[in-house]
PDB file of C-alpha atoms in Angstrom:
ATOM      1  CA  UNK C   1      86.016  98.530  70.897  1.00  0.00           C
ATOM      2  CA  UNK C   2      83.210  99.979  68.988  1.00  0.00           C
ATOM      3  CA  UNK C   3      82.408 103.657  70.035  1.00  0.00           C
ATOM      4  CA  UNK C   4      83.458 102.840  73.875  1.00  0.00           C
ATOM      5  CA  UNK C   5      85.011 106.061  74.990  1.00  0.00           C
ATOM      6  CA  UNK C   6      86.798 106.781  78.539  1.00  0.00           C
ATOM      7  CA  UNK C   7      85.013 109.761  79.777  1.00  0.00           C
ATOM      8  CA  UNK C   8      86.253 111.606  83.181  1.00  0.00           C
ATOM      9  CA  UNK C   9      84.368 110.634  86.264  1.00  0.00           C
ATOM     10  CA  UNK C  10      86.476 112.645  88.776  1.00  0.00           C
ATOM     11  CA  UNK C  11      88.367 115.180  87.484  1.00  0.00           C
ATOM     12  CA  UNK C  12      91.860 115.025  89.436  1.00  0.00           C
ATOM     13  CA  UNK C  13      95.303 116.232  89.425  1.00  0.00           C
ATOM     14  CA  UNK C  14      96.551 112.926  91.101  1.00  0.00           C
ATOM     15  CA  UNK C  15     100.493 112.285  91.739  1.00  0.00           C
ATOM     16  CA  UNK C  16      99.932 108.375  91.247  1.00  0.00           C
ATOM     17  CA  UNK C  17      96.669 107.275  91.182  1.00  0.00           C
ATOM     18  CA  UNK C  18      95.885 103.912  91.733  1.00  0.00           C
ATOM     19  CA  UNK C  19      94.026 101.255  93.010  1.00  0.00           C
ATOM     20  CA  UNK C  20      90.264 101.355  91.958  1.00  0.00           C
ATOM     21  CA  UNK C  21      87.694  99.355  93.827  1.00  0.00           C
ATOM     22  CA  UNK C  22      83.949  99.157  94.129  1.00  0.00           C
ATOM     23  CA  UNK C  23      82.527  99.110  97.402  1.00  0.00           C
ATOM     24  CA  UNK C  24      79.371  97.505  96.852  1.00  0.00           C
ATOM     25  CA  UNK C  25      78.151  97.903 100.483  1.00  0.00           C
ATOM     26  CA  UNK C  26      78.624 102.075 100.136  1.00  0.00           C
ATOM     27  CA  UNK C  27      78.223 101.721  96.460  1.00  0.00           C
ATOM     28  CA  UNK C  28      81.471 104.302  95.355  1.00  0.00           C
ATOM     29  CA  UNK C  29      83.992 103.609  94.023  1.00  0.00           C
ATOM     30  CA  UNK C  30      87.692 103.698  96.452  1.00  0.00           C
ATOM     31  CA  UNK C  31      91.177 104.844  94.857  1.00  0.00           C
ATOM     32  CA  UNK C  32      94.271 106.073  96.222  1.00  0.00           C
ATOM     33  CA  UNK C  33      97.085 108.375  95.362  1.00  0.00           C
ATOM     34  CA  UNK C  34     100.009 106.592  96.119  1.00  0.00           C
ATOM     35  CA  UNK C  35     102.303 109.996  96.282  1.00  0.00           C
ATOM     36  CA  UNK C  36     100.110 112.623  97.973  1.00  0.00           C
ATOM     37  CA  UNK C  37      98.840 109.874 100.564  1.00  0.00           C
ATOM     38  CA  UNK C  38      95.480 110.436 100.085  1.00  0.00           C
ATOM     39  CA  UNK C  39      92.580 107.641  99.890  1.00  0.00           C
ATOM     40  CA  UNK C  40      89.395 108.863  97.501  1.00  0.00           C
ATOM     41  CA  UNK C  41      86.157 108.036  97.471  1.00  0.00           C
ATOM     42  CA  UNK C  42      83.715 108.794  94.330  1.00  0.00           C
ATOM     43  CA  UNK C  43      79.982 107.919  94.699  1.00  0.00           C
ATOM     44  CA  UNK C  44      78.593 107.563  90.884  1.00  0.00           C
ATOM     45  CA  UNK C  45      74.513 107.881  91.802  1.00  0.00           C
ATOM     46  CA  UNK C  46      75.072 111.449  93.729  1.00  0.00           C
ATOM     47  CA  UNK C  47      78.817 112.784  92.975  1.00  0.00           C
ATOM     48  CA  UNK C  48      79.868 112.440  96.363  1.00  0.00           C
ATOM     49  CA  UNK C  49      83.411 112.536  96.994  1.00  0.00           C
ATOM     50  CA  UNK C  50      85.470 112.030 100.372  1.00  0.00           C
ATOM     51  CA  UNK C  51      88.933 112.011 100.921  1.00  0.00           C
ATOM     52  CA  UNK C  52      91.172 110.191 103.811  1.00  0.00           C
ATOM     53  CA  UNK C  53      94.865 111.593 104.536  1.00  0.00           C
ATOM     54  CA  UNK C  54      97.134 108.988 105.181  1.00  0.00           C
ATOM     55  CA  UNK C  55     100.103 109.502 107.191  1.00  0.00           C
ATOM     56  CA  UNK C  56     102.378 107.587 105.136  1.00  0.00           C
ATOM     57  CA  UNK C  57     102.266 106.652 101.098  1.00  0.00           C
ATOM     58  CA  UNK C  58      99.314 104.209 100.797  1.00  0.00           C
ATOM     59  CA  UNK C  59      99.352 102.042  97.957  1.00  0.00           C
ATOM     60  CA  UNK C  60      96.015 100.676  98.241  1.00  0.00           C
ATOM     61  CA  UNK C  61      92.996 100.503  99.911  1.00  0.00           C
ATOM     62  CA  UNK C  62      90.394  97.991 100.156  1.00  0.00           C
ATOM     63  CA  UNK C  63      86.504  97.935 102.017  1.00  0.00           C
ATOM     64  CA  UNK C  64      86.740  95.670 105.535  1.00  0.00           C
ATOM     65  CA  UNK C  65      83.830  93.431 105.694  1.00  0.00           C
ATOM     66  CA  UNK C  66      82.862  94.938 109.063  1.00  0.00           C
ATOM     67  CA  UNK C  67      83.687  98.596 107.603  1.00  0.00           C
ATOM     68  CA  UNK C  68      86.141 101.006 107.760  1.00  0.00           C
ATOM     69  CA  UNK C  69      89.226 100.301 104.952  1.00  0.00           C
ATOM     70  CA  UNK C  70      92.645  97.865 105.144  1.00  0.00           C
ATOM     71  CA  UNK C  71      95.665  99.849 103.823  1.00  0.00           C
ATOM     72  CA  UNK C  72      98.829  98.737 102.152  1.00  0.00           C
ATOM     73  CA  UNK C  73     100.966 101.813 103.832  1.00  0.00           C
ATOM     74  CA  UNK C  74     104.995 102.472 103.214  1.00  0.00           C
ATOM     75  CA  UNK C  75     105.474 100.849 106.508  1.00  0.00           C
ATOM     76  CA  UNK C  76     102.898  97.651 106.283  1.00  0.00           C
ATOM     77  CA  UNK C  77      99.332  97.078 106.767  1.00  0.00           C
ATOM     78  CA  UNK C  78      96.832  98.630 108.649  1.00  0.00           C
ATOM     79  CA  UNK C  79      93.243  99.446 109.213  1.00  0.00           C
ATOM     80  CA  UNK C  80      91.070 102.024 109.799  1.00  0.00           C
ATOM     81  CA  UNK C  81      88.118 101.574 111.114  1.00  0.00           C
ATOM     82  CA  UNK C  82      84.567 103.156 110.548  1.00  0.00           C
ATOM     83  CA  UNK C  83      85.389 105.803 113.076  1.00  0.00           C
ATOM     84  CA  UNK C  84      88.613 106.814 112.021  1.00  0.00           C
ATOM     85  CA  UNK C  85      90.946 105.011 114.543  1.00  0.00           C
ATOM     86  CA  UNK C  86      93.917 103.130 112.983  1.00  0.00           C
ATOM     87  CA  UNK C  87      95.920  99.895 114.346  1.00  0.00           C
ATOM     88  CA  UNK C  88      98.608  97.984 112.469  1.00  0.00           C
ATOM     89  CA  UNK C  89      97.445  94.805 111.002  1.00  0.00           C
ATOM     90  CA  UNK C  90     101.183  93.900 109.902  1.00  0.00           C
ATOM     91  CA  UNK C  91     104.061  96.625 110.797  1.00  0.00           C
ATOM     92  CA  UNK C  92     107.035  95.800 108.580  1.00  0.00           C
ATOM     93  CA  UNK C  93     109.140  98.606 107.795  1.00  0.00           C
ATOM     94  CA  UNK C  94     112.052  97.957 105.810  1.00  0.00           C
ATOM     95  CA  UNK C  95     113.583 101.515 104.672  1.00  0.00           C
ATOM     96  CA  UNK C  96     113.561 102.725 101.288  1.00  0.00           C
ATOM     97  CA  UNK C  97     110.431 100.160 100.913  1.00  0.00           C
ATOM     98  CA  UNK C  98     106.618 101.056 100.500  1.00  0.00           C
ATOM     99  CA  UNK C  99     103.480  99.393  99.780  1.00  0.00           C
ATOM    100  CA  UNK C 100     102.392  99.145  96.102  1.00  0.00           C
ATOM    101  CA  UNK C 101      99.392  97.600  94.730  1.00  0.00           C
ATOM    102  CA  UNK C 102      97.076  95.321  96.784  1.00  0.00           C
ATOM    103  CA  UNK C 103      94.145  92.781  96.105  1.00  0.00           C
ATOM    104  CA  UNK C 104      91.525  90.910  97.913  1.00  0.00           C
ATOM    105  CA  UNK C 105      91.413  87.231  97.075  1.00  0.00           C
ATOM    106  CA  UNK C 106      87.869  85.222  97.193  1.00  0.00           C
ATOM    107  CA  UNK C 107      88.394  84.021 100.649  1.00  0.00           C
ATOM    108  CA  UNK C 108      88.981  87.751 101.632  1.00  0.00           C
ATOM    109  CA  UNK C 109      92.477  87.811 102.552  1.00  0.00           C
ATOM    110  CA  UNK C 110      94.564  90.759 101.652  1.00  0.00           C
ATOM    111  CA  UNK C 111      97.688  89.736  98.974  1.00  0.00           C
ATOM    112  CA  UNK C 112      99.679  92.918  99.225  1.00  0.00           C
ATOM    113  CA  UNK C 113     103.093  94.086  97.615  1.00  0.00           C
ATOM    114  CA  UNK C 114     105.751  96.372  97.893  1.00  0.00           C
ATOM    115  CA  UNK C 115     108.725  97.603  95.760  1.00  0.00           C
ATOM    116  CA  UNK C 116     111.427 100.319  96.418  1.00  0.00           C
ATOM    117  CA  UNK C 117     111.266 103.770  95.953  1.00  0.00           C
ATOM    118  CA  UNK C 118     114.495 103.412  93.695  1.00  0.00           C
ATOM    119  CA  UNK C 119     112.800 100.484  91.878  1.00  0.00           C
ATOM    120  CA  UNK C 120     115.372  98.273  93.019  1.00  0.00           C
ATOM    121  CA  UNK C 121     115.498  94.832  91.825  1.00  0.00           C
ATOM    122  CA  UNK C 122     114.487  92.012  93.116  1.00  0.00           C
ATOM    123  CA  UNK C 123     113.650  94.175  96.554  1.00  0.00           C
ATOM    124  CA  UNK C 124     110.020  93.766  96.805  1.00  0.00           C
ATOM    125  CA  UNK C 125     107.627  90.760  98.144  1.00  0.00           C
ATOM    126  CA  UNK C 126     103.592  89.922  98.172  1.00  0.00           C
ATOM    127  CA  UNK C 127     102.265  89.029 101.451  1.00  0.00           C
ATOM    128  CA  UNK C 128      98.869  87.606 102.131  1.00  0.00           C
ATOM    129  CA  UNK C 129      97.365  88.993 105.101  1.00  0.00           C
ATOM    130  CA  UNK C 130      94.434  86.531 106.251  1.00  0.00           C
ATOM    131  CA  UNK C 131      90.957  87.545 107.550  1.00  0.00           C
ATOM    132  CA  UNK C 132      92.923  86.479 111.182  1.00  0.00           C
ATOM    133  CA  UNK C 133      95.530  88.858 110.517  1.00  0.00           C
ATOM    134  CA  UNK C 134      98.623  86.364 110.217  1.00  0.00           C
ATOM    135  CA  UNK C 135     100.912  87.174 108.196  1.00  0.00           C
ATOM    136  CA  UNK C 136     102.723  84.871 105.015  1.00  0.00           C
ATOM    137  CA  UNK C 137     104.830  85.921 102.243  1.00  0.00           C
ATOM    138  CA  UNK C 138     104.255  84.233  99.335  1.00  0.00           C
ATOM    139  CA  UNK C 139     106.616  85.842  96.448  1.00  0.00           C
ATOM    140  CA  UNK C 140     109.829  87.319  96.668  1.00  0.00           C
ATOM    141  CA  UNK C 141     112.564  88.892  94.717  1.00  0.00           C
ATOM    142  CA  UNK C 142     110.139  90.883  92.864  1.00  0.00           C
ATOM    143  CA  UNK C 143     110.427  94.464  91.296  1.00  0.00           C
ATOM    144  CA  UNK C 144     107.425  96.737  90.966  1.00  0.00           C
ATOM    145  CA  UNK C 145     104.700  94.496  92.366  1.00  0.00           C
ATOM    146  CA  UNK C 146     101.386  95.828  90.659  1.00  0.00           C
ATOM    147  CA  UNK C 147      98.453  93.788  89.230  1.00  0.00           C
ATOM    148  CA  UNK C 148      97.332  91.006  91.032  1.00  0.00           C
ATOM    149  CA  UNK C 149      93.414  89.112  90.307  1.00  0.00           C
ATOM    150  CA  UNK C 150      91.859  85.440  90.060  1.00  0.00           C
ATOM    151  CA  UNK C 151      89.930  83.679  87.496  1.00  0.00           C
ATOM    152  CA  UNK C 152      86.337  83.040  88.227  1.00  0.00           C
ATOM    153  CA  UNK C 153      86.802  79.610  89.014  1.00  0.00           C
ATOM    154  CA  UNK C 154      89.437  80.745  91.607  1.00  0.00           C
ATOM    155  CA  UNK C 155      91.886  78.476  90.054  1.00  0.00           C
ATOM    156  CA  UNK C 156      94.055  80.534  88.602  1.00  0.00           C
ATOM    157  CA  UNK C 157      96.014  83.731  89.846  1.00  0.00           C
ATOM    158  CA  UNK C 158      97.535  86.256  87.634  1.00  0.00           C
ATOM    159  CA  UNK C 159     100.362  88.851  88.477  1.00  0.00           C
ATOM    160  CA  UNK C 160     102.415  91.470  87.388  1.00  0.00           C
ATOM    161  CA  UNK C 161     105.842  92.241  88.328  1.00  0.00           C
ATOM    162  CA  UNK C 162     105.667  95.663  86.038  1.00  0.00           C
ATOM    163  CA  UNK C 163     109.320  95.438  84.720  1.00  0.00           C
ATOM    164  CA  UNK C 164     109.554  91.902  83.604  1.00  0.00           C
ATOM    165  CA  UNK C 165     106.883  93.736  81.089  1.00  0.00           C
ATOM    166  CA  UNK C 166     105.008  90.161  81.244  1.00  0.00           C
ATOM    167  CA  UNK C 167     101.600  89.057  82.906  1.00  0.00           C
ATOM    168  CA  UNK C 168     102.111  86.059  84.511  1.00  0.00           C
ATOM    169  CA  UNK C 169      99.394  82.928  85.635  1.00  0.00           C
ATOM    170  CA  UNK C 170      99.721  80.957  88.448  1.00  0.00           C
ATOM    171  CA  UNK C 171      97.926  78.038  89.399  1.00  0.00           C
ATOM    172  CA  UNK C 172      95.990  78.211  92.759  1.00  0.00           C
ATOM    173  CA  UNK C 173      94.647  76.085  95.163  1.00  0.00           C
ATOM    174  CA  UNK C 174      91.542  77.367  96.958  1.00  0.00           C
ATOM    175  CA  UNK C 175      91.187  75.053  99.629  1.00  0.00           C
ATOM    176  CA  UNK C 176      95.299  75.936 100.449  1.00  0.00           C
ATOM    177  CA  UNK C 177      94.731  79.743  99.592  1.00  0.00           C
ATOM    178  CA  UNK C 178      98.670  78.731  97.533  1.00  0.00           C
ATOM    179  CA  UNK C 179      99.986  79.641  94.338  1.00  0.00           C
ATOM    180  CA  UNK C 180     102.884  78.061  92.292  1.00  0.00           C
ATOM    181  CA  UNK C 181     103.916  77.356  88.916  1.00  0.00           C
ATOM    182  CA  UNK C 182     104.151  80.934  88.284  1.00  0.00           C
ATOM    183  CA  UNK C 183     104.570  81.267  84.260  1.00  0.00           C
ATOM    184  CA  UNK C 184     103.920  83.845  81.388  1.00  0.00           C
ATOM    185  CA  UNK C 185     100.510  84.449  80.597  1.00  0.00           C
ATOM    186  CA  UNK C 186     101.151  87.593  78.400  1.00  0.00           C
ATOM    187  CA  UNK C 187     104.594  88.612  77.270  1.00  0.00           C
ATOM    188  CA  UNK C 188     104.448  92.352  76.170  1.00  0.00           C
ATOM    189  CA  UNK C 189     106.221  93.942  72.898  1.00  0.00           C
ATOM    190  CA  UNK C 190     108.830  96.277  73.856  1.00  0.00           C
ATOM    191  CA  UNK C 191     107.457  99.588  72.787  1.00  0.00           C
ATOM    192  CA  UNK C 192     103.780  98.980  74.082  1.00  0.00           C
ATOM    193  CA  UNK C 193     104.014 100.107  77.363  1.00  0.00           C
ATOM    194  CA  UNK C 194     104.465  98.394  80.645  1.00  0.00           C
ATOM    195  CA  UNK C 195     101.556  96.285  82.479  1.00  0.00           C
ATOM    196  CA  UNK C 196     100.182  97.997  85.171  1.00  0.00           C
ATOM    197  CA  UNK C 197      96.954  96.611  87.438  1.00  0.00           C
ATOM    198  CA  UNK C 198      94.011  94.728  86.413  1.00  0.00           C
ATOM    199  CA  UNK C 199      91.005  93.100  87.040  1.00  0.00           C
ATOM    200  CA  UNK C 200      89.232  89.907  85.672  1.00  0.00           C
ATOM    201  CA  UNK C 201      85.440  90.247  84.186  1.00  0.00           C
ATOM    202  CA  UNK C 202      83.337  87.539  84.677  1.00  0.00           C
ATOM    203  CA  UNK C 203      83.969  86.228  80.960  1.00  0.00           C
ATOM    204  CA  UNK C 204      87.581  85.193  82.951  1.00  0.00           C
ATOM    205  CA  UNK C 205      89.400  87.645  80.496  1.00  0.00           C
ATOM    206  CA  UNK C 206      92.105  90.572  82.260  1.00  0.00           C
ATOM    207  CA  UNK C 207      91.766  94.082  81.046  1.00  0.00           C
ATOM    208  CA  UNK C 208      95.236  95.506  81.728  1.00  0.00           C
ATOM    209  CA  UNK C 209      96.646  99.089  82.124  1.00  0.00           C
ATOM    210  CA  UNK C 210      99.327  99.958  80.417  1.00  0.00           C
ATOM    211  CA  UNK C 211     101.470 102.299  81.901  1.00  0.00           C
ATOM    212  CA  UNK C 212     103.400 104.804  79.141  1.00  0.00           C
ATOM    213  CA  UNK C 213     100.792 102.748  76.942  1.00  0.00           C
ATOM    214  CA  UNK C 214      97.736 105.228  76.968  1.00  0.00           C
ATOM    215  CA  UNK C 215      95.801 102.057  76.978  1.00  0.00           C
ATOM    216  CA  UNK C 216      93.749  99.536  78.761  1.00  0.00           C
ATOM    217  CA  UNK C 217      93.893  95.850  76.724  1.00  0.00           C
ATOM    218  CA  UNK C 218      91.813  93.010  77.623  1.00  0.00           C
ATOM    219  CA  UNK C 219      93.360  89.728  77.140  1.00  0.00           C
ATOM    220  CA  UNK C 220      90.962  85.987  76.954  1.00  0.00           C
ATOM    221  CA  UNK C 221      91.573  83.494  79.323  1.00  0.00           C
ATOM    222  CA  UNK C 222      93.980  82.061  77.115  1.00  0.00           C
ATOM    223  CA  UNK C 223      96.503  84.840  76.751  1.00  0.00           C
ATOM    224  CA  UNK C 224      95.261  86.320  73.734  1.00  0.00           C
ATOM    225  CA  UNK C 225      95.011  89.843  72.688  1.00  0.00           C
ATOM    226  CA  UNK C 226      91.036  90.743  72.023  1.00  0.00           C
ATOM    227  CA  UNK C 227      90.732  94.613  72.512  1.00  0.00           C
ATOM    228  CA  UNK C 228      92.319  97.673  73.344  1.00  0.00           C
ATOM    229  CA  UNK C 229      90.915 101.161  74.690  1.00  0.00           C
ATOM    230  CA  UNK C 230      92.710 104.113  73.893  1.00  0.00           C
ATOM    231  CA  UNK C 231      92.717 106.168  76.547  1.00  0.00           C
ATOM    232  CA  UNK C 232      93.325 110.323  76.751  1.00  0.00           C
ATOM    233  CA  UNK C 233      95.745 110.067  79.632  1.00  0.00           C
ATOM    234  CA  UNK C 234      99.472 108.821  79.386  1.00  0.00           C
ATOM    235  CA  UNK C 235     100.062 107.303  82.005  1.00  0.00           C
ATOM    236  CA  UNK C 236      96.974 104.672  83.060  1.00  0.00           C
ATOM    237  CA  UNK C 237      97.383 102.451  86.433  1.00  0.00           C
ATOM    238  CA  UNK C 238      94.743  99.941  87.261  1.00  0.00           C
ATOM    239  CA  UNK C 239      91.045  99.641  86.289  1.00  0.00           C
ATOM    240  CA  UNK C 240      88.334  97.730  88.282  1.00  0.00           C
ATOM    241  CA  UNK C 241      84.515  97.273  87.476  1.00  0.00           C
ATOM    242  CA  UNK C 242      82.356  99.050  89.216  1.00  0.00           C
ATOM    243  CA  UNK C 243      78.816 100.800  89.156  1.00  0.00           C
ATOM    244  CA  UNK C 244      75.562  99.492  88.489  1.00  0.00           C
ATOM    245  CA  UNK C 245      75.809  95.625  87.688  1.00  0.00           C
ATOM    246  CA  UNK C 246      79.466  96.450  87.825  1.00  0.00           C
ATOM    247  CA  UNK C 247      79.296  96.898  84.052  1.00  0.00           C
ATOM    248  CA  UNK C 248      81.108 100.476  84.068  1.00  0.00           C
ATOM    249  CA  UNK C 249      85.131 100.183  83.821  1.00  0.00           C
ATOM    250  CA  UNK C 250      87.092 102.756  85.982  1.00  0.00           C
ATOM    251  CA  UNK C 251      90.350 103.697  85.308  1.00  0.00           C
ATOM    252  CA  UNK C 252      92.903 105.082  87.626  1.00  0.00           C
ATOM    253  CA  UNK C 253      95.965 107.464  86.229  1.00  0.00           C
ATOM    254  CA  UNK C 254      98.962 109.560  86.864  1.00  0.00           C
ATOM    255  CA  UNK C 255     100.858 112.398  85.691  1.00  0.00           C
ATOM    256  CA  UNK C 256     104.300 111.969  87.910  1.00  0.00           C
ATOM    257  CA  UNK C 257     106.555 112.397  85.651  1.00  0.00           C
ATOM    258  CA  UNK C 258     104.606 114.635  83.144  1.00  0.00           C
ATOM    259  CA  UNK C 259     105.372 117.938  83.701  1.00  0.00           C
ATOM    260  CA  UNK C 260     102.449 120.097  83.079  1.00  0.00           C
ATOM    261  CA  UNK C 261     100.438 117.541  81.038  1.00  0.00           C
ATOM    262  CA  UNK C 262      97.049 119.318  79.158  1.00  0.00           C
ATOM    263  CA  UNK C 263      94.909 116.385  79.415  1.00  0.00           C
ATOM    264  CA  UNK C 264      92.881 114.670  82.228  1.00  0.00           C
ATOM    265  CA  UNK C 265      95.884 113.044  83.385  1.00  0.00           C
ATOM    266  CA  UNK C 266      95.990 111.855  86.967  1.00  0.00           C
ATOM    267  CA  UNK C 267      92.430 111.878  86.723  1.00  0.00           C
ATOM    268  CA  UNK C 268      89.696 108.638  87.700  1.00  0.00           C
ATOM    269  CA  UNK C 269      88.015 108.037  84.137  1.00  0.00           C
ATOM    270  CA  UNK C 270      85.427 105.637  83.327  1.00  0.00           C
ATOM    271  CA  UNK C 271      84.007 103.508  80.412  1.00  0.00           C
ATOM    272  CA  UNK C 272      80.296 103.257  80.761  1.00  0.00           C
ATOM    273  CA  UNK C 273      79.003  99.654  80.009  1.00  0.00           C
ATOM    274  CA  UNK C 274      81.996  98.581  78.719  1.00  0.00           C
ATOM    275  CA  UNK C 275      81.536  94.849  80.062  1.00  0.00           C
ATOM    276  CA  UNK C 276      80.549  92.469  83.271  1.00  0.00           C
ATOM    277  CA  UNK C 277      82.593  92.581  86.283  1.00  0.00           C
ATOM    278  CA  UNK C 278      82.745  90.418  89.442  1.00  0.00           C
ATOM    279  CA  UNK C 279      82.863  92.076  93.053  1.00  0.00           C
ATOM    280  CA  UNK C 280      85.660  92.016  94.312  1.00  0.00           C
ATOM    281  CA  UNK C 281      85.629  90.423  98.126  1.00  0.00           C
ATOM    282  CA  UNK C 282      86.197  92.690 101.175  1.00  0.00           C
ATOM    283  CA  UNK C 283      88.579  91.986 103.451  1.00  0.00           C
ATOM    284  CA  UNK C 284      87.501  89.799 106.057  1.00  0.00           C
ATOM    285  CA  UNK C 285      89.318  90.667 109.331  1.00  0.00           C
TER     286      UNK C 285
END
């Protein structure tokens, strides 16, 4: 990686944070921690930060084309909009269940996941909420749903079910908005930590946190290993592009778990001009 270094953007002492995404209408930069159900924002040109409670865990949180957020919550998804107000999108409660990671696909739907508290297996699901608000699930039987993104051609979608310790491709139809033939696309050493979330650049490759990895790799659009970042926290969760000409690389952290760690963990780091991103959509409903 050359002399890329992660540097701290927000300094933080985040439970589980997750989730980073650039808001290119407000220009910051929107994570969550999962744990203290709190949604953060982090505006890079003047330092401004702003912080949403949650009344439940949120897992993720994602800009609404018409403003406010969409919010993968313990008990399903739900909006807020730009003056605060809330409504259920999809209310699905199962107990023992939460939301987990979330991502907008190109057509702006909302693929969202869940797992169990206990990490049960097999007791989570993705379901895509579309821009009308109906509600599909599209996999099931999964674990720790995290990391979910599509290739620049929007033909292929890539997912991580954390403790199968793979990253797996699927192919996708954009016209259907379907994915099948779900598949390894990265199988990960035992020893290297455990895929976390990611995000595609616009070369089509996936930089991937590693979670008890202390890294972020990046990975070529066919499946091999190109570089790694080192990282000074333990415990990375997602990363997402952001900044100006989304060529900055923030990276979201935790320190459950950790005890009294003495580094920046938990905190939102970034790699200045690291590489090209691609916007991510906002949700369209």
């Amino acid at each position: 990686m050359g002399a890329a270094r992660a540097e701290v953007a927000v300094r933080a002492d985040a439970e589980l944070g997750e989730g980073p995404t650039w808001d290119e209408s407000g220009h910051r930069l929107i994570w969550v921690d999962i744990l203290a159900s709190r949604v953060h924002t982090f505006a890079p040109d003047t330092g401004r930060r702003t912080v949403l409670a949650t009344e439940q865990h949120v897992g993720a949180a994602k800009p609404c084309v018409t403003g406010g957020l969409v919010v993968n919550l313990r008990d399903g998804i739900g909006r807020y909009a730009a003056d605060g107000s809330f409504r259920w999108l999809h209310h699905d409660p199962v107990p023992g269940r939460r939301g987990n990671e979330a991502m907008v696909a190109p057509d702006g739907a909302l693929w969202a996941g869940t797992m169990f508290y206990d990490d049960r297996p097999g007791g989570g699901n993705v379901t895509r909420i579309a821009p009308d608000g109906s509600a599909t699930e599209q996999l099931t039987a999964v674990t720790v749903s995290n990391g979910t993104g599509w290739s620049p051609d929007g033909h292929r979608m890539y997912y991580v079910d954390t403790p199968t310790l793979r990253v797996d491709v699927l192919d996708f139809d954009p016209d259907t908005q379907q994915a099948g033939n779900r598949r390894p696309f990265v199988t990960v050493p035992p020893g290297s930590g455990s895929p976390d979330g990611l995000c595609v650049d616009a070369d089509g490759c996936l930089w991937v946190a590693f979670w008890d990895g202390g890294a972020v790799r990046r990975y070529t659009p066919d499946g091999k290993l190109d570089r790694t970042l080192e990282l000074p926290v333990r415990r990375p969760t997602s990363c997402a592009f952001g900044g100006a000409g989304l060529r900055d690389l923030y990276i979201t952290s935790a320190r459950t778990g950790l005890g009294d760690p003495p580094g920046p963990d938990g905190s939102l780091l970034v790699v200045p001009g690291i590489g090209q991103g691609r916007q991510e959509a906002p949700f369209g409903g």
